[in-house]
Amino acid sequence: MGYYLFYLFFVFIICLAYSFSFYLYLLLELSVKQKKEVPNWFYRIGQSMQDRIHRVKLEDRTNFAALKQSRFFLRGMLLFSFFTYLFFHSQSHAISSALFYCGKAQFVICFVMKELTQYWNLGSTPKEKGGYYSPSFAISGCFIISSVLLLLFVVSMEQLGFRISFP
């Protein structure tokens, strides 16, 4: 019984993490459409999400280029996740097995999309060099943290032999 309560709490934390990540994206989307700035705590999250080795100068601006980077990350992550699910489902023909493997692969998918978004600078034009924006770093970083939590959950469920059964 204790394991079930722990896993229910863990699922609740994962749902909160993904909800917060989508909330950040929607906040950026609405702020760009209304031509407002996001709150300062949003910028601080983005500044803290950059890696410690390759420090870059992040711009604290809410503009269409930051939204474009975030859209590229989110759409790519969802598209890769869908194709990963289809691949694993075609291999095993079982929904639960495909969901387990897709949950394990989610961290790699998010990490690859973050790197693609960072190095494939979509905000640049030929005349000016594009910048790195802290709102897009905040969104991608929160999705990576959420995917790490999902990976830990799936691996711990698999180690203890829990299985999800669908009707």
mmCIF file of C-alpha atoms in Angstrom:
data_model
loop_
_atom_site.group_PDB
_atom_site.id
_atom_site.type_symbol
_atom_site.label_atom_id
_atom_site.label_comp_id
_atom_site.label_asym_id
_atom_site.label_seq_id
_atom_site.Cartn_x
_atom_site.Cartn_y
_atom_site.Cartn_z
ATOM 1 C CA MET A 1 0.000 0.000 0.000
ATOM 2 C CA GLY A 2 2.883 2.333 0.784
ATOM 3 C CA TYR A 3 4.315 1.937 -2.710
ATOM 4 C CA TYR A 4 1.001 2.880 -4.297
ATOM 5 C CA LEU A 5 0.756 6.079 -2.248
ATOM 6 C CA PHE A 6 4.351 6.939 -3.099
ATOM 7 C CA TYR A 7 3.734 6.392 -6.801
ATOM 8 C CA LEU A 8 0.517 8.393 -6.730
ATOM 9 C CA PHE A 9 2.392 11.251 -5.080
ATOM 10 C CA PHE A 10 5.182 10.900 -7.649
ATOM 11 C CA VAL A 11 2.647 11.041 -10.522
ATOM 12 C CA PHE A 12 1.115 14.142 -8.931
ATOM 13 C CA ILE A 13 4.546 15.831 -8.804
ATOM 14 C CA ILE A 14 5.205 14.916 -12.452
ATOM 15 C CA CYS A 15 1.827 16.324 -13.493
ATOM 16 C CA LEU A 16 2.587 19.540 -11.607
ATOM 17 C CA ALA A 17 5.994 19.833 -13.288
ATOM 18 C CA TYR A 18 4.573 19.376 -16.782
ATOM 19 C CA SER A 19 1.694 21.742 -15.975
ATOM 20 C CA PHE A 20 4.140 24.418 -14.845
ATOM 21 C CA SER A 21 6.159 23.952 -18.047
ATOM 22 C CA PHE A 22 3.063 24.374 -20.225
ATOM 23 C CA TYR A 23 2.027 27.352 -18.077
ATOM 24 C CA LEU A 24 5.356 29.034 -18.831
ATOM 25 C CA TYR A 25 4.852 28.458 -22.545
ATOM 26 C CA LEU A 26 1.305 29.838 -22.470
ATOM 27 C CA LEU A 27 2.462 32.841 -20.439
ATOM 28 C CA LEU A 28 5.110 33.592 -23.051
ATOM 29 C CA GLU A 29 2.608 33.108 -25.876
ATOM 30 C CA LEU A 30 0.095 35.506 -24.299
ATOM 31 C CA SER A 31 2.767 38.054 -23.399
ATOM 32 C CA VAL A 32 4.068 38.202 -26.962
ATOM 33 C CA LYS A 33 0.558 38.520 -28.407
ATOM 34 C CA GLN A 34 -0.326 41.300 -25.967
ATOM 35 C CA LYS A 35 3.120 42.936 -26.421
ATOM 36 C CA LYS A 36 3.876 42.807 -22.695
ATOM 37 C CA GLU A 37 6.925 41.635 -20.799
ATOM 38 C CA VAL A 38 6.855 38.409 -18.825
ATOM 39 C CA PRO A 39 7.456 38.712 -15.058
ATOM 40 C CA ASN A 40 11.032 38.981 -13.772
ATOM 41 C CA TRP A 41 10.888 35.556 -12.121
ATOM 42 C CA PHE A 42 10.420 34.073 -15.611
ATOM 43 C CA TYR A 43 13.728 35.615 -16.704
ATOM 44 C CA ARG A 44 15.476 34.360 -13.570
ATOM 45 C CA ILE A 45 14.303 30.803 -14.274
ATOM 46 C CA GLY A 46 15.725 31.084 -17.782
ATOM 47 C CA GLN A 47 19.031 32.482 -16.545
ATOM 48 C CA SER A 48 19.403 29.580 -14.127
ATOM 49 C CA MET A 49 18.620 26.941 -16.769
ATOM 50 C CA GLN A 50 21.643 27.487 -18.974
ATOM 51 C CA ASP A 51 24.422 24.958 -18.680
ATOM 52 C CA ARG A 52 27.435 25.652 -16.521
ATOM 53 C CA ILE A 53 30.125 24.991 -19.114
ATOM 54 C CA HIS A 54 28.998 26.947 -22.164
ATOM 55 C CA ARG A 55 27.753 30.174 -20.648
ATOM 56 C CA VAL A 56 26.134 32.508 -23.160
ATOM 57 C CA LYS A 57 24.700 35.961 -22.759
ATOM 58 C CA LEU A 58 20.938 35.536 -22.452
ATOM 59 C CA GLU A 59 18.699 38.419 -23.358
ATOM 60 C CA ASP A 60 15.828 39.187 -21.006
ATOM 61 C CA ARG A 61 13.360 40.107 -23.699
ATOM 62 C CA THR A 62 9.876 38.947 -24.552
ATOM 63 C CA ASN A 63 9.725 39.003 -28.323
ATOM 64 C CA PHE A 64 8.685 36.863 -31.250
ATOM 65 C CA ALA A 65 12.145 35.327 -31.644
ATOM 66 C CA ALA A 66 11.973 33.881 -28.110
ATOM 67 C CA LEU A 67 8.489 32.572 -28.832
ATOM 68 C CA LYS A 68 9.716 31.087 -32.099
ATOM 69 C CA GLN A 69 12.503 29.217 -30.294
ATOM 70 C CA SER A 70 10.049 27.924 -27.706
ATOM 71 C CA ARG A 71 7.587 26.831 -30.375
ATOM 72 C CA PHE A 72 10.352 24.993 -32.234
ATOM 73 C CA PHE A 73 11.348 23.198 -29.036
ATOM 74 C CA LEU A 74 7.802 22.247 -28.029
ATOM 75 C CA ARG A 75 6.649 21.128 -31.467
ATOM 76 C CA GLY A 76 9.820 19.138 -32.045
ATOM 77 C CA MET A 77 9.527 17.491 -28.644
ATOM 78 C CA LEU A 78 5.902 16.506 -29.252
ATOM 79 C CA LEU A 79 6.648 15.272 -32.770
ATOM 80 C CA PHE A 80 9.654 13.179 -31.685
ATOM 81 C CA SER A 81 7.631 11.775 -28.778
ATOM 82 C CA PHE A 82 4.830 10.748 -31.124
ATOM 83 C CA PHE A 83 7.220 9.019 -33.532
ATOM 84 C CA THR A 84 8.999 7.335 -30.628
ATOM 85 C CA TYR A 85 5.682 5.987 -29.375
ATOM 86 C CA LEU A 86 4.791 4.729 -32.859
ATOM 87 C CA PHE A 87 8.181 3.042 -33.192
ATOM 88 C CA PHE A 88 7.962 1.249 -29.847
ATOM 89 C CA HIS A 89 4.323 0.325 -30.418
ATOM 90 C CA SER A 90 5.176 -1.231 -33.770
ATOM 91 C CA GLN A 91 7.975 -3.225 -32.106
ATOM 92 C CA SER A 92 6.004 -4.635 -29.179
ATOM 93 C CA HIS A 93 2.316 -4.227 -30.163
ATOM 94 C CA ALA A 94 1.534 -3.419 -26.520
ATOM 95 C CA ILE A 95 0.447 -0.013 -25.287
ATOM 96 C CA SER A 96 1.981 -0.388 -21.815
ATOM 97 C CA SER A 97 5.374 -1.442 -23.158
ATOM 98 C CA ALA A 98 5.370 1.401 -25.678
ATOM 99 C CA LEU A 99 4.495 3.898 -22.930
ATOM 100 C CA PHE A 100 7.326 2.621 -20.713
ATOM 101 C CA TYR A 101 9.903 2.963 -23.457
ATOM 102 C CA CYS A 102 8.540 6.314 -24.557
ATOM 103 C CA GLY A 103 8.731 7.543 -20.951
ATOM 104 C CA LYS A 104 12.356 6.446 -20.803
ATOM 105 C CA ALA A 105 13.166 8.172 -24.087
ATOM 106 C CA GLN A 106 11.474 11.447 -23.126
ATOM 107 C CA PHE A 107 14.580 12.832 -21.407
ATOM 108 C CA VAL A 108 16.752 12.165 -24.454
ATOM 109 C CA ILE A 109 14.135 13.728 -26.715
ATOM 110 C CA CYS A 110 13.954 16.888 -24.584
ATOM 111 C CA PHE A 111 17.724 17.145 -24.319
ATOM 112 C CA VAL A 112 18.237 16.744 -28.078
ATOM 113 C CA MET A 113 15.559 19.336 -28.825
ATOM 114 C CA LYS A 114 17.141 21.779 -26.364
ATOM 115 C CA GLU A 115 20.493 21.400 -28.075
ATOM 116 C CA LEU A 116 18.930 21.749 -31.526
ATOM 117 C CA THR A 117 17.075 24.859 -30.438
ATOM 118 C CA GLN A 118 20.180 26.347 -28.860
ATOM 119 C CA TYR A 119 22.520 25.756 -31.781
ATOM 120 C CA TRP A 120 20.060 26.222 -34.600
ATOM 121 C CA ASN A 121 19.313 29.816 -33.814
ATOM 122 C CA LEU A 122 15.930 30.485 -35.397
ATOM 123 C CA GLY A 123 15.781 34.124 -34.414
ATOM 124 C CA SER A 124 18.675 35.169 -36.608
ATOM 125 C CA THR A 125 18.460 37.010 -39.876
ATOM 126 C CA PRO A 126 21.302 37.423 -42.348
ATOM 127 C CA LYS A 127 21.838 41.042 -41.296
ATOM 128 C CA GLU A 128 21.957 40.575 -37.558
ATOM 129 C CA LYS A 129 23.094 37.751 -35.371
ATOM 130 C CA GLY A 130 20.253 36.205 -33.379
ATOM 131 C CA GLY A 131 20.383 36.068 -29.634
ATOM 132 C CA TYR A 132 19.664 33.547 -26.958
ATOM 133 C CA TYR A 133 16.596 34.389 -24.913
ATOM 134 C CA SER A 134 16.053 33.497 -21.291
ATOM 135 C CA PRO A 135 12.298 32.771 -21.724
ATOM 136 C CA SER A 136 13.062 30.003 -24.230
ATOM 137 C CA PHE A 137 15.736 28.615 -21.895
ATOM 138 C CA ALA A 138 13.194 28.631 -19.041
ATOM 139 C CA ILE A 139 10.651 26.649 -21.039
ATOM 140 C CA SER A 140 13.112 24.068 -22.350
ATOM 141 C CA GLY A 141 14.769 23.709 -18.937
ATOM 142 C CA CYS A 142 11.470 23.101 -17.159
ATOM 143 C CA PHE A 143 10.523 20.466 -19.721
ATOM 144 C CA ILE A 144 13.883 18.748 -19.204
ATOM 145 C CA ILE A 145 13.372 18.702 -15.429
ATOM 146 C CA SER A 146 9.873 17.273 -15.935
ATOM 147 C CA SER A 147 11.223 14.590 -18.259
ATOM 148 C CA VAL A 148 13.889 13.623 -15.718
ATOM 149 C CA LEU A 149 11.139 13.127 -13.142
ATOM 150 C CA LEU A 150 9.214 11.014 -15.651
ATOM 151 C CA LEU A 151 12.324 8.946 -16.372
ATOM 152 C CA LEU A 152 12.901 8.314 -12.661
ATOM 153 C CA PHE A 153 9.281 7.285 -12.245
ATOM 154 C CA VAL A 154 9.313 4.849 -15.160
ATOM 155 C CA VAL A 155 12.622 3.271 -14.164
ATOM 156 C CA SER A 156 11.537 2.837 -10.542
ATOM 157 C CA MET A 157 8.228 1.293 -11.630
ATOM 158 C CA GLU A 158 10.063 -1.089 -13.900
ATOM 159 C CA GLN A 159 12.537 -2.084 -11.193
ATOM 160 C CA LEU A 160 9.766 -2.928 -8.754
ATOM 161 C CA GLY A 161 7.774 -4.812 -11.359
ATOM 162 C CA PHE A 162 4.718 -2.568 -11.492
ATOM 163 C CA ARG A 163 2.789 -2.918 -14.693
ATOM 164 C CA ILE A 164 0.168 -0.658 -16.177
ATOM 165 C CA SER A 165 -2.767 -2.523 -17.658
ATOM 166 C CA PHE A 166 -5.219 -0.976 -20.054
ATOM 167 C CA PRO A 167 -8.619 -2.464 -20.868
#
